[in-house]
Amino acid sequence: MNDNNHTFTGTSEKMKQAKKKAYNAYVKQVTPSHNCFLNTLNAFLSGGLICLFGQWLINVFENKGHPHEIAVSYETLVLIFISILLTGFNLVTPIVKVAGAGYLVPITGFANSVAACAIEYKKEGQVFGVGSKIFTIAGPVIIYGMVSSAFFGLIYYVLLMTGLG
């Protein structure tokens, strides 16, 4: 009777090992492989193209007679508007598949994170959906940006007061 239990346990262990091996093979098969150099190159080029487009917009607005500060503000608004439109038409995912992190040039990535949350939680209503969840992704960025800028601003102020700044 002991021999049967031992045989059954041995078979069970072999089955567990076979399942584990099959699972690991499946994971290896479905896990995408990434080329770090190509991903970096894509991010650099696509982010550069977005920045180049932004600079072109500034030049267009300045050539229309707007002062530099106003031209930069208009450029920012146009980039945000385009990013929100792309998010609304669900075109960001295909762009990010090609551009990678390059699409996350701060203004376009930030606009996407806010618009995506607004679209996702729209069905829960204006107050409990959009109103309370719109900054789910962007909120921590805003908070940590404000805290760190206040911290470094305080350091700068102390350095100015002591004559070291």
PDB file of N, CA and C in Angstrom, residues 16-104:
ATOM      1  N   LYS A  16       3.341  17.816 -12.301  1.00  0.00           N
ATOM      2  CA  LYS A  16       3.546  19.213 -11.916  1.00  0.00           C
ATOM      3  C   LYS A  16       4.722  19.812 -12.685  1.00  0.00           C
ATOM      4  N   GLN A  17       5.799  19.062 -12.796  1.00  0.00           N
ATOM      5  CA  GLN A  17       6.979  19.537 -13.517  1.00  0.00           C
ATOM      6  C   GLN A  17       6.662  19.736 -14.999  1.00  0.00           C
ATOM      7  N   ALA A  18       5.891  18.796 -15.583  1.00  0.00           N
ATOM      8  CA  ALA A  18       5.522  18.912 -16.992  1.00  0.00           C
ATOM      9  C   ALA A  18       4.637  20.140 -17.220  1.00  0.00           C
ATOM     10  N   LYS A  19       3.674  20.368 -16.308  1.00  0.00           N
ATOM     11  CA  LYS A  19       2.810  21.554 -16.422  1.00  0.00           C
ATOM     12  C   LYS A  19       3.621  22.834 -16.291  1.00  0.00           C
ATOM     13  N   LYS A  20       4.550  22.836 -15.344  1.00  0.00           N
ATOM     14  CA  LYS A  20       5.388  24.011 -15.131  1.00  0.00           C
ATOM     15  C   LYS A  20       6.238  24.292 -16.363  1.00  0.00           C
ATOM     16  N   LYS A  21       6.784  23.236 -16.955  1.00  0.00           N
ATOM     17  CA  LYS A  21       7.621  23.378 -18.145  1.00  0.00           C
ATOM     18  C   LYS A  21       6.779  23.897 -19.323  1.00  0.00           C
ATOM     19  N   ALA A  22       5.562  23.342 -19.487  1.00  0.00           N
ATOM     20  CA  ALA A  22       4.676  23.782 -20.566  1.00  0.00           C
ATOM     21  C   ALA A  22       4.265  25.242 -20.352  1.00  0.00           C
ATOM     22  N   TYR A  23       3.992  25.617 -19.110  1.00  0.00           N
ATOM     23  CA  TYR A  23       3.605  26.993 -18.806  1.00  0.00           C
ATOM     24  C   TYR A  23       4.757  27.952 -19.115  1.00  0.00           C
ATOM     25  N   ASN A  24       5.959  27.596 -18.698  1.00  0.00           N
ATOM     26  CA  ASN A  24       7.121  28.454 -18.974  1.00  0.00           C
ATOM     27  C   ASN A  24       7.355  28.606 -20.469  1.00  0.00           C
ATOM     28  N   ALA A  25       7.150  27.526 -21.231  1.00  0.00           N
ATOM     29  CA  ALA A  25       7.297  27.609 -22.685  1.00  0.00           C
ATOM     30  C   ALA A  25       6.240  28.542 -23.275  1.00  0.00           C
ATOM     31  N   TYR A  26       5.010  28.459 -22.743  1.00  0.00           N
ATOM     32  CA  TYR A  26       3.928  29.338 -23.214  1.00  0.00           C
ATOM     33  C   TYR A  26       4.245  30.804 -22.906  1.00  0.00           C
ATOM     34  N   VAL A  27       4.704  31.070 -21.697  1.00  0.00           N
ATOM     35  CA  VAL A  27       5.048  32.442 -21.311  1.00  0.00           C
ATOM     36  C   VAL A  27       6.147  32.987 -22.215  1.00  0.00           C
ATOM     37  N   LYS A  28       7.137  32.166 -22.492  1.00  0.00           N
ATOM     38  CA  LYS A  28       8.234  32.603 -23.364  1.00  0.00           C
ATOM     39  C   LYS A  28       7.721  32.888 -24.779  1.00  0.00           C
ATOM     40  N   GLN A  29       6.749  32.097 -25.217  1.00  0.00           N
ATOM     41  CA  GLN A  29       6.197  32.263 -26.558  1.00  0.00           C
ATOM     42  C   GLN A  29       5.385  33.551 -26.682  1.00  0.00           C
ATOM     43  N   VAL A  30       4.582  33.884 -25.687  1.00  0.00           N
ATOM     44  CA  VAL A  30       3.688  35.043 -25.799  1.00  0.00           C
ATOM     45  C   VAL A  30       4.308  36.345 -25.290  1.00  0.00           C
ATOM     46  N   THR A  31       5.419  36.278 -24.571  1.00  0.00           N
ATOM     47  CA  THR A  31       6.069  37.487 -24.078  1.00  0.00           C
ATOM     48  C   THR A  31       6.827  38.147 -25.224  1.00  0.00           C
ATOM     49  N   PRO A  32       6.495  39.403 -25.515  1.00  0.00           N
ATOM     50  CA  PRO A  32       7.196  40.067 -26.623  1.00  0.00           C
ATOM     51  C   PRO A  32       8.657  40.334 -26.267  1.00  0.00           C
ATOM     52  N   SER A  33       9.498  40.180 -27.260  1.00  0.00           N
ATOM     53  CA  SER A  33      10.909  40.503 -27.044  1.00  0.00           C
ATOM     54  C   SER A  33      11.128  41.946 -27.495  1.00  0.00           C
ATOM     55  N   HIS A  34      11.978  42.645 -26.782  1.00  0.00           N
ATOM     56  CA  HIS A  34      12.216  44.053 -27.071  1.00  0.00           C
ATOM     57  C   HIS A  34      13.688  44.278 -27.383  1.00  0.00           C
ATOM     58  N   ASN A  35      13.915  45.135 -28.349  1.00  0.00           N
ATOM     59  CA  ASN A  35      15.263  45.556 -28.672  1.00  0.00           C
ATOM     60  C   ASN A  35      15.446  46.945 -28.066  1.00  0.00           C
ATOM     61  N   CYS A  36      16.223  47.016 -27.009  1.00  0.00           N
ATOM     62  CA  CYS A  36      16.378  48.270 -26.267  1.00  0.00           C
ATOM     63  C   CYS A  36      16.905  49.394 -27.162  1.00  0.00           C
ATOM     64  N   PHE A  37      17.871  49.078 -28.019  1.00  0.00           N
ATOM     65  CA  PHE A  37      18.437  50.108 -28.884  1.00  0.00           C
ATOM     66  C   PHE A  37      17.380  50.664 -29.841  1.00  0.00           C
ATOM     67  N   LEU A  38      16.607  49.773 -30.486  1.00  0.00           N
ATOM     68  CA  LEU A  38      15.580  50.237 -31.423  1.00  0.00           C
ATOM     69  C   LEU A  38      14.464  50.996 -30.709  1.00  0.00           C
ATOM     70  N   ASN A  39      14.081  50.543 -29.518  1.00  0.00           N
ATOM     71  CA  ASN A  39      13.062  51.267 -28.755  1.00  0.00           C
ATOM     72  C   ASN A  39      13.541  52.662 -28.400  1.00  0.00           C
ATOM     73  N   THR A  40      14.794  52.771 -27.998  1.00  0.00           N
ATOM     74  CA  THR A  40      15.363  54.075 -27.655  1.00  0.00           C
ATOM     75  C   THR A  40      15.426  54.975 -28.885  1.00  0.00           C
ATOM     76  N   LEU A  41      15.844  54.397 -30.007  1.00  0.00           N
ATOM     77  CA  LEU A  41      15.923  55.156 -31.254  1.00  0.00           C
ATOM     78  C   LEU A  41      14.535  55.639 -31.682  1.00  0.00           C
ATOM     79  N   ASN A  42      13.521  54.748 -31.616  1.00  0.00           N
ATOM     80  CA  ASN A  42      12.153  55.140 -31.959  1.00  0.00           C
ATOM     81  C   ASN A  42      11.654  56.258 -31.050  1.00  0.00           C
ATOM     82  N   ALA A  43      11.900  56.131 -29.751  1.00  0.00           N
ATOM     83  CA  ALA A  43      11.458  57.166 -28.806  1.00  0.00           C
ATOM     84  C   ALA A  43      12.151  58.486 -29.097  1.00  0.00           C
ATOM     85  N   PHE A  44      13.441  58.422 -29.374  1.00  0.00           N
ATOM     86  CA  PHE A  44      14.198  59.643 -29.662  1.00  0.00           C
ATOM     87  C   PHE A  44      13.682  60.323 -30.924  1.00  0.00           C
ATOM     88  N   LEU A  45      13.498  59.538 -31.982  1.00  0.00           N
ATOM     89  CA  LEU A  45      13.060  60.117 -33.254  1.00  0.00           C
ATOM     90  C   LEU A  45      11.620  60.620 -33.186  1.00  0.00           C
ATOM     91  N   SER A  46      10.725  59.828 -32.617  1.00  0.00           N
ATOM     92  CA  SER A  46       9.322  60.260 -32.558  1.00  0.00           C
ATOM     93  C   SER A  46       9.148  61.439 -31.606  1.00  0.00           C
ATOM     94  N   GLY A  47       9.807  61.410 -30.455  1.00  0.00           N
ATOM     95  CA  GLY A  47       9.759  62.559 -29.544  1.00  0.00           C
ATOM     96  C   GLY A  47      10.354  63.790 -30.194  1.00  0.00           C
ATOM     97  N   GLY A  48      11.432  63.586 -30.939  1.00  0.00           N
ATOM     98  CA  GLY A  48      12.051  64.702 -31.664  1.00  0.00           C
ATOM     99  C   GLY A  48      11.131  65.284 -32.720  1.00  0.00           C
ATOM    100  N   LEU A  49      10.386  64.400 -33.415  1.00  0.00           N
ATOM    101  CA  LEU A  49       9.437  64.892 -34.420  1.00  0.00           C
ATOM    102  C   LEU A  49       8.312  65.695 -33.782  1.00  0.00           C
ATOM    103  N   ILE A  50       7.835  65.241 -32.633  1.00  0.00           N
ATOM    104  CA  ILE A  50       6.785  65.996 -31.932  1.00  0.00           C
ATOM    105  C   ILE A  50       7.329  67.357 -31.505  1.00  0.00           C
ATOM    106  N   CYS A  51       8.539  67.380 -30.990  1.00  0.00           N
ATOM    107  CA  CYS A  51       9.147  68.657 -30.586  1.00  0.00           C
ATOM    108  C   CYS A  51       9.414  69.555 -31.796  1.00  0.00           C
ATOM    109  N   LEU A  52       9.820  68.948 -32.898  1.00  0.00           N
ATOM    110  CA  LEU A  52      10.036  69.713 -34.127  1.00  0.00           C
ATOM    111  C   LEU A  52       8.721  70.330 -34.609  1.00  0.00           C
ATOM    112  N   PHE A  53       7.636  69.548 -34.533  1.00  0.00           N
ATOM    113  CA  PHE A  53       6.320  70.062 -34.893  1.00  0.00           C
ATOM    114  C   PHE A  53       5.931  71.220 -33.967  1.00  0.00           C
ATOM    115  N   GLY A  54       6.216  71.062 -32.679  1.00  0.00           N
ATOM    116  CA  GLY A  54       5.934  72.127 -31.724  1.00  0.00           C
ATOM    117  C   GLY A  54       6.707  73.391 -32.043  1.00  0.00           C
ATOM    118  N   GLN A  55       7.977  73.250 -32.400  1.00  0.00           N
ATOM    119  CA  GLN A  55       8.782  74.419 -32.760  1.00  0.00           C
ATOM    120  C   GLN A  55       8.255  75.065 -34.031  1.00  0.00           C
ATOM    121  N   TRP A  56       7.827  74.239 -34.978  1.00  0.00           N
ATOM    122  CA  TRP A  56       7.240  74.768 -36.211  1.00  0.00           C
ATOM    123  C   TRP A  56       5.994  75.596 -35.890  1.00  0.00           C
ATOM    124  N   LEU A  57       5.156  75.072 -34.959  1.00  0.00           N
ATOM    125  CA  LEU A  57       3.967  75.821 -34.559  1.00  0.00           C
ATOM    126  C   LEU A  57       4.347  77.176 -33.949  1.00  0.00           C
ATOM    127  N   ILE A  58       5.362  77.184 -33.103  1.00  0.00           N
ATOM    128  CA  ILE A  58       5.813  78.458 -32.504  1.00  0.00           C
ATOM    129  C   ILE A  58       6.236  79.420 -33.602  1.00  0.00           C
ATOM    130  N   ASN A  59       7.003  78.926 -34.569  1.00  0.00           N
ATOM    131  CA  ASN A  59       7.456  79.784 -35.672  1.00  0.00           C
ATOM    132  C   ASN A  59       6.277  80.321 -36.478  1.00  0.00           C
ATOM    133  N   VAL A  60       5.278  79.478 -36.722  1.00  0.00           N
ATOM    134  CA  VAL A  60       4.090  79.925 -37.466  1.00  0.00           C
ATOM    135  C   VAL A  60       3.381  81.035 -36.705  1.00  0.00           C
ATOM    136  N   PHE A  61       3.170  80.839 -35.407  1.00  0.00           N
ATOM    137  CA  PHE A  61       2.472  81.849 -34.615  1.00  0.00           C
ATOM    138  C   PHE A  61       3.288  83.138 -34.508  1.00  0.00           C
ATOM    139  N   GLU A  62       4.593  83.017 -34.387  1.00  0.00           N
ATOM    140  CA  GLU A  62       5.434  84.228 -34.348  1.00  0.00           C
ATOM    141  C   GLU A  62       5.408  84.956 -35.691  1.00  0.00           C
ATOM    142  N   ASN A  63       5.404  84.200 -36.780  1.00  0.00           N
ATOM    143  CA  ASN A  63       5.339  84.827 -38.110  1.00  0.00           C
ATOM    144  C   ASN A  63       3.996  85.506 -38.362  1.00  0.00           C
ATOM    145  N   LYS A  64       2.977  85.106 -37.623  1.00  0.00           N
ATOM    146  CA  LYS A  64       1.665  85.764 -37.723  1.00  0.00           C
ATOM    147  C   LYS A  64       1.630  87.042 -36.897  1.00  0.00           C
ATOM    148  N   GLY A  65       2.745  87.354 -36.204  1.00  0.00           N
ATOM    149  CA  GLY A  65       2.836  88.598 -35.466  1.00  0.00           C
ATOM    150  C   GLY A  65       2.639  88.485 -33.972  1.00  0.00           C
ATOM    151  N   HIS A  66       2.494  87.270 -33.449  1.00  0.00           N
ATOM    152  CA  HIS A  66       2.314  87.110 -32.006  1.00  0.00           C
ATOM    153  C   HIS A  66       3.663  87.170 -31.293  1.00  0.00           C
ATOM    154  N   PRO A  67       3.708  87.769 -30.103  1.00  0.00           N
ATOM    155  CA  PRO A  67       4.952  87.747 -29.325  1.00  0.00           C
ATOM    156  C   PRO A  67       5.306  86.304 -28.936  1.00  0.00           C
ATOM    157  N   HIS A  68       6.560  86.085 -28.624  1.00  0.00           N
ATOM    158  CA  HIS A  68       7.046  84.732 -28.336  1.00  0.00           C
ATOM    159  C   HIS A  68       6.246  84.046 -27.234  1.00  0.00           C
ATOM    160  N   GLU A  69       5.943  84.753 -26.145  1.00  0.00           N
ATOM    161  CA  GLU A  69       5.214  84.152 -25.026  1.00  0.00           C
ATOM    162  C   GLU A  69       3.829  83.676 -25.455  1.00  0.00           C
ATOM    163  N   ILE A  70       3.158  84.459 -26.287  1.00  0.00           N
ATOM    164  CA  ILE A  70       1.827  84.091 -26.784  1.00  0.00           C
ATOM    165  C   ILE A  70       1.949  82.921 -27.762  1.00  0.00           C
ATOM    166  N   ALA A  71       2.962  82.954 -28.621  1.00  0.00           N
ATOM    167  CA  ALA A  71       3.163  81.871 -29.589  1.00  0.00           C
ATOM    168  C   ALA A  71       3.398  80.543 -28.879  1.00  0.00           C
ATOM    169  N   VAL A  72       4.166  80.565 -27.798  1.00  0.00           N
ATOM    170  CA  VAL A  72       4.422  79.348 -27.030  1.00  0.00           C
ATOM    171  C   VAL A  72       3.132  78.849 -26.379  1.00  0.00           C
ATOM    172  N   SER A  73       2.324  79.767 -25.888  1.00  0.00           N
ATOM    173  CA  SER A  73       1.044  79.377 -25.286  1.00  0.00           C
ATOM    174  C   SER A  73       0.127  78.744 -26.323  1.00  0.00           C
ATOM    175  N   TYR A  74       0.045  79.327 -27.509  1.00  0.00           N
ATOM    176  CA  TYR A  74      -0.774  78.760 -28.572  1.00  0.00           C
ATOM    177  C   TYR A  74      -0.255  77.382 -28.989  1.00  0.00           C
ATOM    178  N   GLU A  75       1.057  77.253 -29.074  1.00  0.00           N
ATOM    179  CA  GLU A  75       1.661  75.959 -29.449  1.00  0.00           C
ATOM    180  C   GLU A  75       1.288  74.895 -28.433  1.00  0.00           C
ATOM    181  N   THR A  76       1.338  75.239 -27.164  1.00  0.00           N
ATOM    182  CA  THR A  76       0.974  74.294 -26.106  1.00  0.00           C
ATOM    183  C   THR A  76      -0.486  73.882 -26.236  1.00  0.00           C
ATOM    184  N   LEU A  77      -1.354  74.856 -26.466  1.00  0.00           N
ATOM    185  CA  LEU A  77      -2.779  74.561 -26.623  1.00  0.00           C
ATOM    186  C   LEU A  77      -3.044  73.660 -27.831  1.00  0.00           C
ATOM    187  N   VAL A  78      -2.350  73.906 -28.930  1.00  0.00           N
ATOM    188  CA  VAL A  78      -2.539  73.083 -30.127  1.00  0.00           C
ATOM    189  C   VAL A  78      -2.079  71.649 -29.867  1.00  0.00           C
ATOM    190  N   LEU A  79      -0.925  71.485 -29.220  1.00  0.00           N
ATOM    191  CA  LEU A  79      -0.443  70.133 -28.927  1.00  0.00           C
ATOM    192  C   LEU A  79      -1.387  69.396 -27.978  1.00  0.00           C
ATOM    193  N   ILE A  80      -1.903  70.090 -26.990  1.00  0.00           N
ATOM    194  CA  ILE A  80      -2.864  69.472 -26.071  1.00  0.00           C
ATOM    195  C   ILE A  80      -4.132  69.084 -26.830  1.00  0.00           C
ATOM    196  N   PHE A  81      -4.630  69.982 -27.674  1.00  0.00           N
ATOM    197  CA  PHE A  81      -5.845  69.715 -28.440  1.00  0.00           C
ATOM    198  C   PHE A  81      -5.660  68.502 -29.350  1.00  0.00           C
ATOM    199  N   ILE A  82      -4.546  68.434 -30.048  1.00  0.00           N
ATOM    200  CA  ILE A  82      -4.289  67.297 -30.942  1.00  0.00           C
ATOM    201  C   ILE A  82      -4.189  65.997 -30.143  1.00  0.00           C
ATOM    202  N   SER A  83      -3.520  66.041 -28.995  1.00  0.00           N
ATOM    203  CA  SER A  83      -3.386  64.842 -28.165  1.00  0.00           C
ATOM    204  C   SER A  83      -4.742  64.368 -27.655  1.00  0.00           C
ATOM    205  N   ILE A  84      -5.599  65.290 -27.256  1.00  0.00           N
ATOM    206  CA  ILE A  84      -6.936  64.922 -26.781  1.00  0.00           C
ATOM    207  C   ILE A  84      -7.766  64.350 -27.928  1.00  0.00           C
ATOM    208  N   LEU A  85      -7.656  64.933 -29.119  1.00  0.00           N
ATOM    209  CA  LEU A  85      -8.363  64.391 -30.275  1.00  0.00           C
ATOM    210  C   LEU A  85      -7.897  62.966 -30.583  1.00  0.00           C
ATOM    211  N   LEU A  86      -6.595  62.753 -30.582  1.00  0.00           N
ATOM    212  CA  LEU A  86      -6.057  61.415 -30.844  1.00  0.00           C
ATOM    213  C   LEU A  86      -6.534  60.422 -29.788  1.00  0.00           C
ATOM    214  N   THR A  87      -6.598  60.861 -28.536  1.00  0.00           N
ATOM    215  CA  THR A  87      -7.100  59.991 -27.467  1.00  0.00           C
ATOM    216  C   THR A  87      -8.576  59.685 -27.691  1.00  0.00           C
ATOM    217  N   GLY A  88      -9.350  60.692 -28.015  1.00  0.00           N
ATOM    218  CA  GLY A  88     -10.781  60.511 -28.231  1.00  0.00           C
ATOM    219  C   GLY A  88     -11.095  59.572 -29.382  1.00  0.00           C
ATOM    220  N   PHE A  89     -10.300  59.613 -30.425  1.00  0.00           N
ATOM    221  CA  PHE A  89     -10.505  58.722 -31.574  1.00  0.00           C
ATOM    222  C   PHE A  89      -9.752  57.401 -31.423  1.00  0.00           C
ATOM    223  N   ASN A  90      -9.214  57.160 -30.227  1.00  0.00           N
ATOM    224  CA  ASN A  90      -8.521  55.900 -29.903  1.00  0.00           C
ATOM    225  C   ASN A  90      -7.337  55.631 -30.830  1.00  0.00           C
ATOM    226  N   LEU A  91      -6.606  56.671 -31.163  1.00  0.00           N
ATOM    227  CA  LEU A  91      -5.449  56.536 -32.052  1.00  0.00           C
ATOM    228  C   LEU A  91      -4.120  56.558 -31.305  1.00  0.00           C
ATOM    229  N   VAL A  92      -4.147  56.773 -30.005  1.00  0.00           N
ATOM    230  CA  VAL A  92      -2.895  56.858 -29.254  1.00  0.00           C
ATOM    231  C   VAL A  92      -2.198  55.503 -29.186  1.00  0.00           C
ATOM    232  N   THR A  93      -2.960  54.433 -28.969  1.00  0.00           N
ATOM    233  CA  THR A  93      -2.351  53.106 -28.854  1.00  0.00           C
ATOM    234  C   THR A  93      -1.559  52.731 -30.101  1.00  0.00           C
ATOM    235  N   PRO A  94      -2.121  52.874 -31.323  1.00  0.00           N
ATOM    236  CA  PRO A  94      -1.295  52.554 -32.495  1.00  0.00           C
ATOM    237  C   PRO A  94      -0.076  53.462 -32.637  1.00  0.00           C
ATOM    238  N   ILE A  95      -0.222  54.724 -32.237  1.00  0.00           N
ATOM    239  CA  ILE A  95       0.923  55.640 -32.318  1.00  0.00           C
ATOM    240  C   ILE A  95       2.004  55.204 -31.337  1.00  0.00           C
ATOM    241  N   VAL A  96       1.605  54.870 -30.112  1.00  0.00           N
ATOM    242  CA  VAL A  96       2.571  54.476 -29.086  1.00  0.00           C
ATOM    243  C   VAL A  96       3.247  53.158 -29.453  1.00  0.00           C
ATOM    244  N   LYS A  97       2.547  52.267 -30.174  1.00  0.00           N
ATOM    245  CA  LYS A  97       3.180  51.016 -30.608  1.00  0.00           C
ATOM    246  C   LYS A  97       4.369  51.299 -31.512  1.00  0.00           C
ATOM    247  N   VAL A  98       4.287  52.364 -32.284  1.00  0.00           N
ATOM    248  CA  VAL A  98       5.398  52.742 -33.164  1.00  0.00           C
ATOM    249  C   VAL A  98       6.360  53.677 -32.447  1.00  0.00           C
ATOM    250  N   ALA A  99       5.828  54.722 -31.821  1.00  0.00           N
ATOM    251  CA  ALA A  99       6.660  55.771 -31.237  1.00  0.00           C
ATOM    252  C   ALA A  99       7.224  55.398 -29.872  1.00  0.00           C
ATOM    253  N   GLY A 100       6.556  54.498 -29.182  1.00  0.00           N
ATOM    254  CA  GLY A 100       7.014  54.126 -27.844  1.00  0.00           C
ATOM    255  C   GLY A 100       6.940  55.314 -26.907  1.00  0.00           C
ATOM    256  N   ALA A 101       7.953  55.445 -26.078  1.00  0.00           N
ATOM    257  CA  ALA A 101       7.984  56.505 -25.079  1.00  0.00           C
ATOM    258  C   ALA A 101       8.118  57.891 -25.709  1.00  0.00           C
ATOM    259  N   GLY A 102       8.436  57.968 -26.973  1.00  0.00           N
ATOM    260  CA  GLY A 102       8.574  59.263 -27.634  1.00  0.00           C
ATOM    261  C   GLY A 102       7.287  60.053 -27.663  1.00  0.00           C
ATOM    262  N   TYR A 103       6.146  59.353 -27.639  1.00  0.00           N
ATOM    263  CA  TYR A 103       4.870  60.065 -27.619  1.00  0.00           C
ATOM    264  C   TYR A 103       4.642  60.743 -26.273  1.00  0.00           C
ATOM    265  N   LEU A 104       5.329  60.266 -25.275  1.00  0.00           N
ATOM    266  CA  LEU A 104       5.119  60.782 -23.929  1.00  0.00           C
ATOM    267  C   LEU A 104       5.903  62.055 -23.656  1.00  0.00           C
TER     268      LEU A 104
END
